[in-house]
Short mmCIF file of C-alpha atoms in Angstrom, two decimals:
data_model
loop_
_atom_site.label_atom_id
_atom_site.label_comp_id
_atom_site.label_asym_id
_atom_site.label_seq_id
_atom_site.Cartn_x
_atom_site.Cartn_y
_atom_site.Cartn_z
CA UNK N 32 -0.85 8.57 -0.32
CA UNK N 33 1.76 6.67 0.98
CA UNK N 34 1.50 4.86 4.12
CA UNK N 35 3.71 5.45 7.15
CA UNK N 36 4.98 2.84 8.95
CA UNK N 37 5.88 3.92 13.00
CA UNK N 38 7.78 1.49 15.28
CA UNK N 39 7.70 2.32 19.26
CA UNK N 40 11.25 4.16 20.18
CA UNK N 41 12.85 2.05 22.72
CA UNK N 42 15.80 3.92 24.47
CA UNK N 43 17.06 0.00 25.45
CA UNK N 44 18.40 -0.12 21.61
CA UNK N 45 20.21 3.00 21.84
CA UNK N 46 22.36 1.57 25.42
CA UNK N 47 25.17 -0.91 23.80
CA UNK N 48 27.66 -0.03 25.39
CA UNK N 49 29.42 1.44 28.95
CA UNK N 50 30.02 4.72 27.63
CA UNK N 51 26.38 5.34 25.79
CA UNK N 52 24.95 4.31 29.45
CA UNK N 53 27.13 6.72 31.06
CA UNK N 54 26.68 9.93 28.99
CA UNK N 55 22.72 8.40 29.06
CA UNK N 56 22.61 8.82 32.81
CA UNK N 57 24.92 12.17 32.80
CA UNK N 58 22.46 13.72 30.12
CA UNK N 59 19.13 12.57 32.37
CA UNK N 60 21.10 13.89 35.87
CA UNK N 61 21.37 17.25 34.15
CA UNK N 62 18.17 17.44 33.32
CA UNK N 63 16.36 16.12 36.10
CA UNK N 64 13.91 18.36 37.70
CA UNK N 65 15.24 17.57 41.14
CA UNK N 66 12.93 15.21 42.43
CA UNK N 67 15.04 12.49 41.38
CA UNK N 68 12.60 10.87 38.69
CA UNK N 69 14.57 10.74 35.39
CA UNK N 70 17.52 9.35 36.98
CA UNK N 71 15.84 6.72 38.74
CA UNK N 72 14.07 5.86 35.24
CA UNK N 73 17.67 6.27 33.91
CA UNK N 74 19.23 3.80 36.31
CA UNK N 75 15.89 1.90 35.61
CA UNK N 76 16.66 1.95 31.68
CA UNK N 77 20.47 1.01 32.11
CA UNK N 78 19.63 -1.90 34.63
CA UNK N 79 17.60 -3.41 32.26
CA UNK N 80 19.73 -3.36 29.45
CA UNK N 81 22.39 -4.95 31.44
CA UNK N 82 20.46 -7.27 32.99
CA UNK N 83 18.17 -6.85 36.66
CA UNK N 84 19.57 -10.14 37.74
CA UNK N 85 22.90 -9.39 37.02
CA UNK N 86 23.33 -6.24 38.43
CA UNK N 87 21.05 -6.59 41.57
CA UNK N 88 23.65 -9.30 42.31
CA UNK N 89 26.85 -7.24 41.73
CA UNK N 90 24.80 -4.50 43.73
CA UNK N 91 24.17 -6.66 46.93
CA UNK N 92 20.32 -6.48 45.96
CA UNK N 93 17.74 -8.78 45.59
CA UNK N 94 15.97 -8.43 41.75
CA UNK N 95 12.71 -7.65 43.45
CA UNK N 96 14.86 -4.57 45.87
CA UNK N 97 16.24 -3.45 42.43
CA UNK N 98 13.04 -3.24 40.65
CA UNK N 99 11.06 -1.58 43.66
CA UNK N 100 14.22 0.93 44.32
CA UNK N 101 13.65 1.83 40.40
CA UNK N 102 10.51 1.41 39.90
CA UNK N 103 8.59 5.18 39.07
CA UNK N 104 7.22 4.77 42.97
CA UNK N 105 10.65 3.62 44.36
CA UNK N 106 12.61 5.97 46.48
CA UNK N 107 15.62 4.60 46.73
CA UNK N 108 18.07 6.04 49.64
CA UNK N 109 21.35 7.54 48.50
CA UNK N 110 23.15 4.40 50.06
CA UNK N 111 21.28 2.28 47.22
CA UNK N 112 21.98 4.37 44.39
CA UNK N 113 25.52 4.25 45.10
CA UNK N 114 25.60 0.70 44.72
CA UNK N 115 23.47 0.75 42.06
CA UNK N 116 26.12 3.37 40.54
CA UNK N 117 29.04 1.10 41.34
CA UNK N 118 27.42 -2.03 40.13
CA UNK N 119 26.75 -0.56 36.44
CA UNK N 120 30.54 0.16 36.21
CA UNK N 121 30.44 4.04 36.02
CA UNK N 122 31.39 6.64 38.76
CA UNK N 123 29.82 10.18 39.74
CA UNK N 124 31.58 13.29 40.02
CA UNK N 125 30.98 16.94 40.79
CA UNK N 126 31.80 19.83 39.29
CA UNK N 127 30.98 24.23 40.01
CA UNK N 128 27.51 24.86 38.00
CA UNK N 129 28.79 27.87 36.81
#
């Protein structure tokens, strides 16, 4: 029998560019349950791949703010994730559900 070889899915190799982050983020606010939880892990998952440092500085944040705000106990205020929004480059909109 052959042997199968597994490597651990990362979805940090799958976020090269702007536009893969934003339709990553769109996809997870769509099908977040409500509490909030897959787009902070989201904004988590983009952060890192564009750096914690970085952005908490373009975001007016300290790195240690950013990671607590995203962190899967963080409860960041709306206020935060706007920066946090602004400071990854993309922009929210809203449109009818139906």
């Amino acid at each position: 029998m052959a042997e199968v070889k597994l490597t651990r899915w990362d979805v940090l190799d799958y976020l090269d560019s702007e536009e893969d982050m934003a339709l990553y983020l769109d996809a997870c606010m769509e099908e977040d349950s409500g509490d909030g939880a897959l787009i902070r892990s989201a904004l988590n998952n983009i952060a890192r791949a564009k750096g914690m440092g970085r952005l908490a500085e373009s975001a007016g944040m300290t790195r240690q703010g950013l990671y607590k705000a995203l962190s899967s106990e963080g409860n960041p205020s709306f206020t935060t994730v706007i920066k946090i929004i602004k400071a990854l480059g993309v922009k929210l909109h809203v449109q009818a559900a139906n």
